[in-house]
Amino acid sequence: MRVIECTHPDEAAELVANDILAALAKKPDLVLGLATGSTPIGIYERLVRAHREDGVDFSRVRTFNLDEYIGLSAEHPQSYRMFMREHLFDGIDLAPEQSRFPPTDDHDLQAACAGFEAAIREAGGIDIQILGIGANGHIGFNEPTSSLASRTRVKTLTDKTLHDNARFYEEGEVQPQLATTMGIGTILDAKRIVLQAFGTKKAQAVRASVEGPISSFCPASALQMHPSVTMYVDPASASMLTMRDYYRRVRENERSLDELGFR
Ligand code: GLP
């Protein structure tokens, strides 16, 4: 796993957005795996700006979101469909039918989840999967003890996740306890994965994901099995990494190789 320690989350957002824009320039029908939460907002802001200010064309892109709550309508302010509209889709030229979310209101959810997986395959697979991480190490809504081979399915959220996300709900408002999420196996099928983690609250999860054993108890540790994962951290989320200096040195050496013209 490549660990890039940035001085600030903005630096990470800039690097990831530029990475996506470079990939898009090479492949106009890029397939993106998208995450919600506060962490990826900076990436989406930069993609919207690239469209508005530089005319970057997203019209052939296809997107697949990681997860969605069961029981919230697409118009609910806390639904991930609404989140994506607000932070990305309304700001770029992407037709609604080119974006898919894990199914949450089909009568036969299992069949619909299989259909979602099939749609990813038909699109040619996800080129770049964006991820955040839960304080308990979850990716998407793959909570601790999720099978490392899991596919898109319904999960019950842990108390920790419910508590962390409770701030988004008004007092007395019903907070969904179920969500449909891409599985860990689904995520590992992406060609490239970028994960961003910022703040002290994520330090433990970052440490366990990068340096801990591969374990379903920390779902993000499964990323160690993927050949192309870059984890962007800030000084706070990197604070518990034991090989922090080494990751910095790796980055310096990568830069030197770049300067020398190596690919
Ligand atoms: C939710 C989402 C995850 C996200 C996590 C962290 O649980 N399902 O995909 O990574 O929150 O959110 P934040 O980026 O706000 O810390």
PDB file of C-alpha atoms and ligand atoms in Angstrom:
ATOM      1  CA  MET A   1       0.000   0.000   0.000  1.00  0.00           C
ATOM      2  CA  ARG A   2       1.304   3.454  -0.890  1.00  0.00           C
ATOM      3  CA  VAL A   3       0.903   5.875   2.019  1.00  0.00           C
ATOM      4  CA  ILE A   4       1.054   9.575   1.145  1.00  0.00           C
ATOM      5  CA  GLU A   5       1.173  11.912   4.119  1.00  0.00           C
ATOM      6  CA  CYS A   6      -0.126  15.307   3.073  1.00  0.00           C
ATOM      7  CA  THR A   7       0.328  18.484   5.073  1.00  0.00           C
ATOM      8  CA  HIS A   8      -3.410  19.212   4.831  1.00  0.00           C
ATOM      9  CA  PRO A   9      -6.558  17.444   3.532  1.00  0.00           C
ATOM     10  CA  ASP A  10      -6.674  20.044   0.723  1.00  0.00           C
ATOM     11  CA  GLU A  11      -3.369  18.759  -0.622  1.00  0.00           C
ATOM     12  CA  ALA A  12      -4.793  15.224  -0.720  1.00  0.00           C
ATOM     13  CA  ALA A  13      -7.986  16.403  -2.441  1.00  0.00           C
ATOM     14  CA  GLU A  14      -5.879  18.191  -5.052  1.00  0.00           C
ATOM     15  CA  LEU A  15      -3.726  15.113  -5.712  1.00  0.00           C
ATOM     16  CA  VAL A  16      -6.705  12.773  -6.031  1.00  0.00           C
ATOM     17  CA  ALA A  17      -8.716  15.180  -8.203  1.00  0.00           C
ATOM     18  CA  ASN A  18      -5.710  15.652 -10.506  1.00  0.00           C
ATOM     19  CA  ASP A  19      -5.247  11.900 -10.669  1.00  0.00           C
ATOM     20  CA  ILE A  20      -8.901  11.443 -11.697  1.00  0.00           C
ATOM     21  CA  LEU A  21      -8.700  14.265 -14.262  1.00  0.00           C
ATOM     22  CA  ALA A  22      -5.555  12.744 -15.785  1.00  0.00           C
ATOM     23  CA  ALA A  23      -7.285   9.345 -16.023  1.00  0.00           C
ATOM     24  CA  LEU A  24     -10.344  10.989 -17.561  1.00  0.00           C
ATOM     25  CA  ALA A  25      -8.198  12.732 -20.180  1.00  0.00           C
ATOM     26  CA  LYS A  26      -6.924   9.295 -21.249  1.00  0.00           C
ATOM     27  CA  LYS A  27     -10.285   7.527 -20.966  1.00  0.00           C
ATOM     28  CA  PRO A  28     -13.372   9.733 -21.477  1.00  0.00           C
ATOM     29  CA  ASP A  29     -15.700   6.885 -20.435  1.00  0.00           C
ATOM     30  CA  LEU A  30     -13.933   6.422 -17.109  1.00  0.00           C
ATOM     31  CA  VAL A  31     -15.752   4.290 -14.526  1.00  0.00           C
ATOM     32  CA  LEU A  32     -15.593   5.811 -11.054  1.00  0.00           C
ATOM     33  CA  GLY A  33     -16.484   4.246  -7.723  1.00  0.00           C
ATOM     34  CA  LEU A  34     -17.697   7.005  -5.429  1.00  0.00           C
ATOM     35  CA  ALA A  35     -17.809   7.489  -1.686  1.00  0.00           C
ATOM     36  CA  THR A  36     -19.820   9.809   0.520  1.00  0.00           C
ATOM     37  CA  GLY A  37     -19.002  11.374   3.899  1.00  0.00           C
ATOM     38  CA  SER A  38     -17.151  14.581   4.652  1.00  0.00           C
ATOM     39  CA  THR A  39     -13.782  13.232   3.495  1.00  0.00           C
ATOM     40  CA  PRO A  40     -14.214  13.169  -0.326  1.00  0.00           C
ATOM     41  CA  ILE A  41     -15.995  16.555  -0.580  1.00  0.00           C
ATOM     42  CA  GLY A  42     -12.751  18.364  -1.508  1.00  0.00           C
ATOM     43  CA  ILE A  43     -12.242  15.994  -4.459  1.00  0.00           C
ATOM     44  CA  TYR A  44     -15.768  16.617  -5.737  1.00  0.00           C
ATOM     45  CA  GLU A  45     -15.380  20.407  -5.379  1.00  0.00           C
ATOM     46  CA  ARG A  46     -12.299  20.251  -7.588  1.00  0.00           C
ATOM     47  CA  LEU A  47     -14.006  18.075 -10.212  1.00  0.00           C
ATOM     48  CA  VAL A  48     -16.940  20.501 -10.363  1.00  0.00           C
ATOM     49  CA  ARG A  49     -14.494  23.396 -10.729  1.00  0.00           C
ATOM     50  CA  ALA A  50     -12.664  21.570 -13.536  1.00  0.00           C
ATOM     51  CA  HIS A  51     -15.979  21.223 -15.371  1.00  0.00           C
ATOM     52  CA  ARG A  52     -17.140  24.809 -14.796  1.00  0.00           C
ATOM     53  CA  GLU A  53     -13.846  26.607 -15.324  1.00  0.00           C
ATOM     54  CA  ASP A  54     -11.945  24.358 -17.727  1.00  0.00           C
ATOM     55  CA  GLY A  55     -14.859  22.695 -19.517  1.00  0.00           C
ATOM     56  CA  VAL A  56     -13.797  19.171 -18.536  1.00  0.00           C
ATOM     57  CA  ASP A  57     -16.264  16.734 -20.095  1.00  0.00           C
ATOM     58  CA  PHE A  58     -17.855  14.142 -17.788  1.00  0.00           C
ATOM     59  CA  SER A  59     -20.655  13.207 -20.182  1.00  0.00           C
ATOM     60  CA  ARG A  60     -19.338   9.702 -20.864  1.00  0.00           C
ATOM     61  CA  VAL A  61     -18.293   8.858 -17.309  1.00  0.00           C
ATOM     62  CA  ARG A  62     -20.160   6.120 -15.428  1.00  0.00           C
ATOM     63  CA  THR A  63     -20.309   6.107 -11.630  1.00  0.00           C
ATOM     64  CA  PHE A  64     -21.158   3.521  -9.001  1.00  0.00           C
ATOM     65  CA  ASN A  65     -21.634   4.597  -5.417  1.00  0.00           C
ATOM     66  CA  LEU A  66     -20.420   2.456  -2.577  1.00  0.00           C
ATOM     67  CA  ASP A  67     -23.479   2.440  -0.404  1.00  0.00           C
ATOM     68  CA  GLU A  68     -26.920   3.828   0.394  1.00  0.00           C
ATOM     69  CA  TYR A  69     -29.254   3.761   3.382  1.00  0.00           C
ATOM     70  CA  ILE A  70     -32.354   1.610   3.330  1.00  0.00           C
ATOM     71  CA  GLY A  71     -35.505   3.529   4.150  1.00  0.00           C
ATOM     72  CA  LEU A  72     -34.519   7.004   2.942  1.00  0.00           C
ATOM     73  CA  SER A  73     -35.986   8.391  -0.262  1.00  0.00           C
ATOM     74  CA  ALA A  74     -33.671   9.805  -2.927  1.00  0.00           C
ATOM     75  CA  GLU A  75     -34.890  13.276  -1.872  1.00  0.00           C
ATOM     76  CA  HIS A  76     -34.096  12.809   1.816  1.00  0.00           C
ATOM     77  CA  PRO A  77     -31.328  15.244   2.808  1.00  0.00           C
ATOM     78  CA  GLN A  78     -29.322  12.409   4.406  1.00  0.00           C
ATOM     79  CA  SER A  79     -29.617  10.003   1.484  1.00  0.00           C
ATOM     80  CA  TYR A  80     -26.376   9.392  -0.352  1.00  0.00           C
ATOM     81  CA  ARG A  81     -28.198  10.031  -3.652  1.00  0.00           C
ATOM     82  CA  MET A  82     -28.920  13.555  -2.421  1.00  0.00           C
ATOM     83  CA  PHE A  83     -25.359  13.947  -1.149  1.00  0.00           C
ATOM     84  CA  MET A  84     -23.944  13.077  -4.563  1.00  0.00           C
ATOM     85  CA  ARG A  85     -26.292  15.460  -6.338  1.00  0.00           C
ATOM     86  CA  GLU A  86     -25.344  18.302  -4.031  1.00  0.00           C
ATOM     87  CA  HIS A  87     -21.610  17.723  -4.069  1.00  0.00           C
ATOM     88  CA  LEU A  88     -20.953  16.432  -7.576  1.00  0.00           C
ATOM     89  CA  PHE A  89     -23.707  15.423  -9.974  1.00  0.00           C
ATOM     90  CA  ASP A  90     -25.520  18.772 -10.156  1.00  0.00           C
ATOM     91  CA  GLY A  91     -22.220  20.490 -10.916  1.00  0.00           C
ATOM     92  CA  ILE A  92     -21.078  18.370 -13.865  1.00  0.00           C
ATOM     93  CA  ASP A  93     -22.542  17.186 -17.179  1.00  0.00           C
ATOM     94  CA  LEU A  94     -23.375  13.635 -16.130  1.00  0.00           C
ATOM     95  CA  ALA A  95     -26.769  12.230 -17.152  1.00  0.00           C
ATOM     96  CA  PRO A  96     -28.623  10.677 -14.174  1.00  0.00           C
ATOM     97  CA  GLU A  97     -28.823   7.250 -15.829  1.00  0.00           C
ATOM     98  CA  GLN A  98     -25.017   7.019 -15.824  1.00  0.00           C
ATOM     99  CA  SER A  99     -24.879   6.942 -12.024  1.00  0.00           C
ATOM    100  CA  ARG A 100     -25.902   3.885 -10.041  1.00  0.00           C
ATOM    101  CA  PHE A 101     -26.354   3.286  -6.364  1.00  0.00           C
ATOM    102  CA  PRO A 102     -26.656  -0.019  -4.537  1.00  0.00           C
ATOM    103  CA  PRO A 103     -30.369  -0.888  -4.559  1.00  0.00           C
ATOM    104  CA  THR A 104     -32.419   0.005  -1.502  1.00  0.00           C
ATOM    105  CA  ASP A 105     -36.079  -0.071  -2.534  1.00  0.00           C
ATOM    106  CA  ASP A 106     -36.453  -3.136  -4.752  1.00  0.00           C
ATOM    107  CA  HIS A 107     -38.769  -5.828  -3.462  1.00  0.00           C
ATOM    108  CA  ASP A 108     -36.162  -8.501  -4.219  1.00  0.00           C
ATOM    109  CA  LEU A 109     -33.083  -6.794  -2.835  1.00  0.00           C
ATOM    110  CA  GLN A 110     -30.835  -9.802  -3.318  1.00  0.00           C
ATOM    111  CA  ALA A 111     -31.615  -9.989  -7.038  1.00  0.00           C
ATOM    112  CA  ALA A 112     -31.208  -6.218  -7.332  1.00  0.00           C
ATOM    113  CA  CYS A 113     -27.790  -6.416  -5.622  1.00  0.00           C
ATOM    114  CA  ALA A 114     -26.750  -9.054  -8.177  1.00  0.00           C
ATOM    115  CA  GLY A 115     -27.979  -6.659 -10.893  1.00  0.00           C
ATOM    116  CA  PHE A 116     -25.826  -3.874  -9.444  1.00  0.00           C
ATOM    117  CA  GLU A 117     -22.770  -6.143  -9.530  1.00  0.00           C
ATOM    118  CA  ALA A 118     -23.590  -7.105 -13.116  1.00  0.00           C
ATOM    119  CA  ALA A 119     -23.857  -3.431 -14.101  1.00  0.00           C
ATOM    120  CA  ILE A 120     -20.329  -2.801 -12.753  1.00  0.00           C
ATOM    121  CA  ARG A 121     -19.027  -5.728 -14.802  1.00  0.00           C
ATOM    122  CA  GLU A 122     -20.887  -4.556 -17.921  1.00  0.00           C
ATOM    123  CA  ALA A 123     -19.295  -1.115 -17.537  1.00  0.00           C
ATOM    124  CA  GLY A 124     -15.926  -2.871 -17.712  1.00  0.00           C
ATOM    125  CA  GLY A 125     -15.208  -2.670 -13.963  1.00  0.00           C
ATOM    126  CA  ILE A 126     -14.358   0.312 -11.798  1.00  0.00           C
ATOM    127  CA  ASP A 127     -11.232   2.162 -12.942  1.00  0.00           C
ATOM    128  CA  ILE A 128     -10.747   4.260  -9.814  1.00  0.00           C
ATOM    129  CA  GLN A 129     -12.526   3.603  -6.532  1.00  0.00           C
ATOM    130  CA  ILE A 130     -12.597   6.494  -4.055  1.00  0.00           C
ATOM    131  CA  LEU A 131     -12.846   5.466  -0.410  1.00  0.00           C
ATOM    132  CA  GLY A 132     -13.105   7.053   3.000  1.00  0.00           C
ATOM    133  CA  ILE A 133     -12.840   5.027   6.188  1.00  0.00           C
ATOM    134  CA  GLY A 134     -14.967   4.725   9.304  1.00  0.00           C
ATOM    135  CA  ALA A 135     -13.346   5.175  12.713  1.00  0.00           C
ATOM    136  CA  ASN A 136     -13.880   1.417  13.181  1.00  0.00           C
ATOM    137  CA  GLY A 137     -12.090   0.613   9.915  1.00  0.00           C
ATOM    138  CA  HIS A 138     -15.203   0.151   7.783  1.00  0.00           C
ATOM    139  CA  ILE A 139     -15.135   0.853   4.055  1.00  0.00           C
ATOM    140  CA  GLY A 140     -18.461   1.551   2.377  1.00  0.00           C
ATOM    141  CA  PHE A 141     -20.719   0.080   5.038  1.00  0.00           C
ATOM    142  CA  ASN A 142     -18.692  -3.093   5.429  1.00  0.00           C
ATOM    143  CA  GLU A 143     -18.649  -3.135   9.180  1.00  0.00           C
ATOM    144  CA  PRO A 144     -16.103  -5.116  11.237  1.00  0.00           C
ATOM    145  CA  THR A 145     -16.523  -8.899  10.739  1.00  0.00           C
ATOM    146  CA  SER A 146     -17.752  -8.416   7.145  1.00  0.00           C
ATOM    147  CA  SER A 147     -16.499 -11.206   4.934  1.00  0.00           C
ATOM    148  CA  LEU A 148     -13.404 -10.123   3.066  1.00  0.00           C
ATOM    149  CA  ALA A 149     -14.939 -11.814  -0.005  1.00  0.00           C
ATOM    150  CA  SER A 150     -18.353 -10.149   0.373  1.00  0.00           C
ATOM    151  CA  ARG A 151     -20.328  -8.752  -2.559  1.00  0.00           C
ATOM    152  CA  THR A 152     -23.050  -6.073  -2.657  1.00  0.00           C
ATOM    153  CA  ARG A 153     -25.597  -6.820   0.053  1.00  0.00           C
ATOM    154  CA  VAL A 154     -27.558  -5.419   2.997  1.00  0.00           C
ATOM    155  CA  LYS A 155     -25.672  -4.720   6.220  1.00  0.00           C
ATOM    156  CA  THR A 156     -26.763  -3.731   9.705  1.00  0.00           C
ATOM    157  CA  LEU A 157     -24.818  -0.696  10.921  1.00  0.00           C
ATOM    158  CA  THR A 158     -22.846  -0.955  14.160  1.00  0.00           C
ATOM    159  CA  ASP A 159     -23.580   1.216  17.187  1.00  0.00           C
ATOM    160  CA  LYS A 160     -20.269   3.005  16.545  1.00  0.00           C
ATOM    161  CA  THR A 161     -21.269   3.963  12.995  1.00  0.00           C
ATOM    162  CA  LEU A 162     -24.777   4.965  14.073  1.00  0.00           C
ATOM    163  CA  HIS A 163     -23.270   7.119  16.794  1.00  0.00           C
ATOM    164  CA  ASP A 164     -20.694   8.719  14.444  1.00  0.00           C
ATOM    165  CA  ASN A 165     -23.407   9.586  11.909  1.00  0.00           C
ATOM    166  CA  ALA A 166     -26.089  10.618  14.420  1.00  0.00           C
ATOM    167  CA  ARG A 167     -24.985  14.260  14.115  1.00  0.00           C
ATOM    168  CA  PHE A 168     -26.611  14.433  10.679  1.00  0.00           C
ATOM    169  CA  TYR A 169     -30.095  13.684  12.016  1.00  0.00           C
ATOM    170  CA  GLU A 170     -32.500  16.000  13.815  1.00  0.00           C
ATOM    171  CA  GLU A 171     -33.549  15.027  17.298  1.00  0.00           C
ATOM    172  CA  GLY A 172     -36.409  12.527  17.098  1.00  0.00           C
ATOM    173  CA  GLU A 173     -35.745  11.788  13.419  1.00  0.00           C
ATOM    174  CA  VAL A 174     -35.442   8.093  12.548  1.00  0.00           C
ATOM    175  CA  GLN A 175     -31.873   7.146  11.642  1.00  0.00           C
ATOM    176  CA  PRO A 176     -31.603   4.154   9.309  1.00  0.00           C
ATOM    177  CA  GLN A 177     -29.889   1.110  10.773  1.00  0.00           C
ATOM    178  CA  LEU A 178     -29.623  -0.769   7.484  1.00  0.00           C
ATOM    179  CA  ALA A 179     -27.750   0.009   4.303  1.00  0.00           C
ATOM    180  CA  THR A 180     -26.891  -1.688   1.051  1.00  0.00           C
ATOM    181  CA  THR A 181     -23.170  -1.620   0.368  1.00  0.00           C
ATOM    182  CA  MET A 182     -20.690  -2.887  -2.172  1.00  0.00           C
ATOM    183  CA  GLY A 183     -18.906  -5.829  -0.579  1.00  0.00           C
ATOM    184  CA  ILE A 184     -15.211  -5.922   0.225  1.00  0.00           C
ATOM    185  CA  GLY A 185     -14.777  -8.321  -2.694  1.00  0.00           C
ATOM    186  CA  THR A 186     -16.584  -5.823  -4.946  1.00  0.00           C
ATOM    187  CA  ILE A 187     -14.253  -3.026  -3.814  1.00  0.00           C
ATOM    188  CA  LEU A 188     -11.163  -5.198  -4.311  1.00  0.00           C
ATOM    189  CA  ASP A 189     -12.196  -5.772  -7.942  1.00  0.00           C
ATOM    190  CA  ALA A 190     -11.575  -2.071  -8.735  1.00  0.00           C
ATOM    191  CA  LYS A 191      -8.498  -1.517 -10.872  1.00  0.00           C
ATOM    192  CA  ARG A 192      -7.181   1.234  -8.620  1.00  0.00           C
ATOM    193  CA  ILE A 193      -8.214   2.374  -5.142  1.00  0.00           C
ATOM    194  CA  VAL A 194      -7.584   5.702  -3.431  1.00  0.00           C
ATOM    195  CA  LEU A 195      -8.493   6.057   0.227  1.00  0.00           C
ATOM    196  CA  GLN A 196      -8.422   9.306   2.152  1.00  0.00           C
ATOM    197  CA  ALA A 197      -8.400   9.488   5.953  1.00  0.00           C
ATOM    198  CA  PHE A 198      -8.073  12.682   7.921  1.00  0.00           C
ATOM    199  CA  GLY A 199      -8.050  13.632  11.601  1.00  0.00           C
ATOM    200  CA  THR A 200      -7.119  11.985  14.880  1.00  0.00           C
ATOM    201  CA  LYS A 201     -10.394  10.032  14.957  1.00  0.00           C
ATOM    202  CA  LYS A 202      -9.112   7.963  12.025  1.00  0.00           C
ATOM    203  CA  ALA A 203      -5.565   7.357  13.353  1.00  0.00           C
ATOM    204  CA  GLN A 204      -6.313   3.960  14.882  1.00  0.00           C
ATOM    205  CA  ALA A 205      -8.145   2.743  11.781  1.00  0.00           C
ATOM    206  CA  VAL A 206      -5.305   3.947   9.527  1.00  0.00           C
ATOM    207  CA  ARG A 207      -2.740   2.129  11.625  1.00  0.00           C
ATOM    208  CA  ALA A 208      -4.782  -1.093  11.637  1.00  0.00           C
ATOM    209  CA  SER A 209      -5.432  -0.896   7.883  1.00  0.00           C
ATOM    210  CA  VAL A 210      -1.852  -0.259   6.825  1.00  0.00           C
ATOM    211  CA  GLU A 211       0.223  -2.008   9.467  1.00  0.00           C
ATOM    212  CA  GLY A 212      -2.158  -4.389  11.184  1.00  0.00           C
ATOM    213  CA  PRO A 213      -2.877  -7.959  10.200  1.00  0.00           C
ATOM    214  CA  ILE A 214      -5.451  -8.561   7.482  1.00  0.00           C
ATOM    215  CA  SER A 215      -8.592  -9.131   9.453  1.00  0.00           C
ATOM    216  CA  SER A 216     -12.312  -8.812   8.943  1.00  0.00           C
ATOM    217  CA  PHE A 217     -12.259  -6.956  12.251  1.00  0.00           C
ATOM    218  CA  CYS A 218     -10.703  -4.049  10.335  1.00  0.00           C
ATOM    219  CA  PRO A 219     -12.360  -4.257   6.900  1.00  0.00           C
ATOM    220  CA  ALA A 220      -9.965  -1.719   5.329  1.00  0.00           C
ATOM    221  CA  SER A 221      -7.042  -4.044   6.110  1.00  0.00           C
ATOM    222  CA  ALA A 222      -8.299  -6.167   3.180  1.00  0.00           C
ATOM    223  CA  LEU A 223      -6.872  -3.435   0.930  1.00  0.00           C
ATOM    224  CA  GLN A 224      -3.423  -4.859   1.688  1.00  0.00           C
ATOM    225  CA  MET A 225      -4.316  -7.614  -0.780  1.00  0.00           C
ATOM    226  CA  HIS A 226      -4.942  -5.162  -3.624  1.00  0.00           C
ATOM    227  CA  PRO A 227      -2.017  -4.327  -5.935  1.00  0.00           C
ATOM    228  CA  SER A 228      -2.835  -0.638  -6.403  1.00  0.00           C
ATOM    229  CA  VAL A 229      -3.996   1.227  -3.313  1.00  0.00           C
ATOM    230  CA  THR A 230      -2.903   4.738  -2.363  1.00  0.00           C
ATOM    231  CA  MET A 231      -3.847   5.954   1.077  1.00  0.00           C
ATOM    232  CA  TYR A 232      -3.797   9.721   1.590  1.00  0.00           C
ATOM    233  CA  VAL A 233      -3.433  10.733   5.222  1.00  0.00           C
ATOM    234  CA  ASP A 234      -2.833  13.973   7.092  1.00  0.00           C
ATOM    235  CA  PRO A 235      -0.472  14.402  10.058  1.00  0.00           C
ATOM    236  CA  ALA A 236      -3.287  13.681  12.536  1.00  0.00           C
ATOM    237  CA  SER A 237      -4.482  10.429  10.936  1.00  0.00           C
ATOM    238  CA  ALA A 238      -0.852   9.358  10.334  1.00  0.00           C
ATOM    239  CA  SER A 239       0.094   9.918  13.975  1.00  0.00           C
ATOM    240  CA  MET A 240      -0.077   6.253  15.000  1.00  0.00           C
ATOM    241  CA  LEU A 241       1.792   4.792  12.022  1.00  0.00           C
ATOM    242  CA  THR A 242       5.026   3.167  13.167  1.00  0.00           C
ATOM    243  CA  MET A 243       6.739   3.409   9.754  1.00  0.00           C
ATOM    244  CA  ARG A 244       5.739   7.023   9.108  1.00  0.00           C
ATOM    245  CA  ASP A 245       9.300   8.165   8.306  1.00  0.00           C
ATOM    246  CA  TYR A 246       9.676   5.340   5.838  1.00  0.00           C
ATOM    247  CA  TYR A 247       6.474   6.325   3.978  1.00  0.00           C
ATOM    248  CA  ARG A 248       7.799   9.906   3.746  1.00  0.00           C
ATOM    249  CA  ARG A 249      11.104   8.640   2.350  1.00  0.00           C
ATOM    250  CA  VAL A 250       9.288   6.457  -0.192  1.00  0.00           C
ATOM    251  CA  ARG A 251       7.417   9.555  -1.389  1.00  0.00           C
ATOM    252  CA  GLU A 252      10.644  11.575  -1.669  1.00  0.00           C
ATOM    253  CA  ASN A 253      12.221   8.792  -3.694  1.00  0.00           C
ATOM    254  CA  GLU A 254       9.152   8.590  -5.955  1.00  0.00           C
ATOM    255  CA  ARG A 255       9.517  12.322  -6.585  1.00  0.00           C
ATOM    256  CA  SER A 256      13.227  11.923  -7.396  1.00  0.00           C
ATOM    257  CA  LEU A 257      12.421   9.148  -9.851  1.00  0.00           C
ATOM    258  CA  ASP A 258       9.772  11.417 -11.445  1.00  0.00           C
ATOM    259  CA  GLU A 259      12.316  14.203 -11.798  1.00  0.00           C
ATOM    260  CA  LEU A 260      14.752  11.816 -13.414  1.00  0.00           C
ATOM    261  CA  GLY A 261      12.060  10.951 -15.923  1.00  0.00           C
ATOM    262  CA  PHE A 262      11.360   7.396 -14.766  1.00  0.00           C
ATOM    263  CA  ARG A 263       7.795   6.187 -15.054  1.00  0.00           C
TER     264      ARG A 263
HETATM  265  C1  GLP B   1     -19.931   6.517   6.211  1.00  0.00           C
HETATM  266  C2  GLP B   1     -19.768   6.017   4.780  1.00  0.00           C
HETATM  267  C3  GLP B   1     -18.318   5.670   4.449  1.00  0.00           C
HETATM  268  C4  GLP B   1     -17.421   6.817   4.895  1.00  0.00           C
HETATM  269  C5  GLP B   1     -17.552   7.013   6.370  1.00  0.00           C
HETATM  270  C6  GLP B   1     -16.619   8.096   6.919  1.00  0.00           C
HETATM  271  O1  GLP B   1     -20.050   5.522   7.150  1.00  0.00           O
HETATM  272  N1  GLP B   1     -20.563   4.869   4.519  1.00  0.00           N
HETATM  273  O2  GLP B   1     -18.198   5.423   3.066  1.00  0.00           O
HETATM  274  O3  GLP B   1     -16.089   6.522   4.538  1.00  0.00           O
HETATM  275  O4  GLP B   1     -18.894   7.377   6.647  1.00  0.00           O
HETATM  276  O5  GLP B   1     -17.209   9.348   6.832  1.00  0.00           O
HETATM  277  P1  GLP B   1     -16.445  10.721   6.965  1.00  0.00           P
HETATM  278  O6  GLP B   1     -15.686  10.891   5.694  1.00  0.00           O
HETATM  279  O7  GLP B   1     -17.510  11.752   7.117  1.00  0.00           O
HETATM  280  O8  GLP B   1     -15.546  10.600   8.149  1.00  0.00           O
END
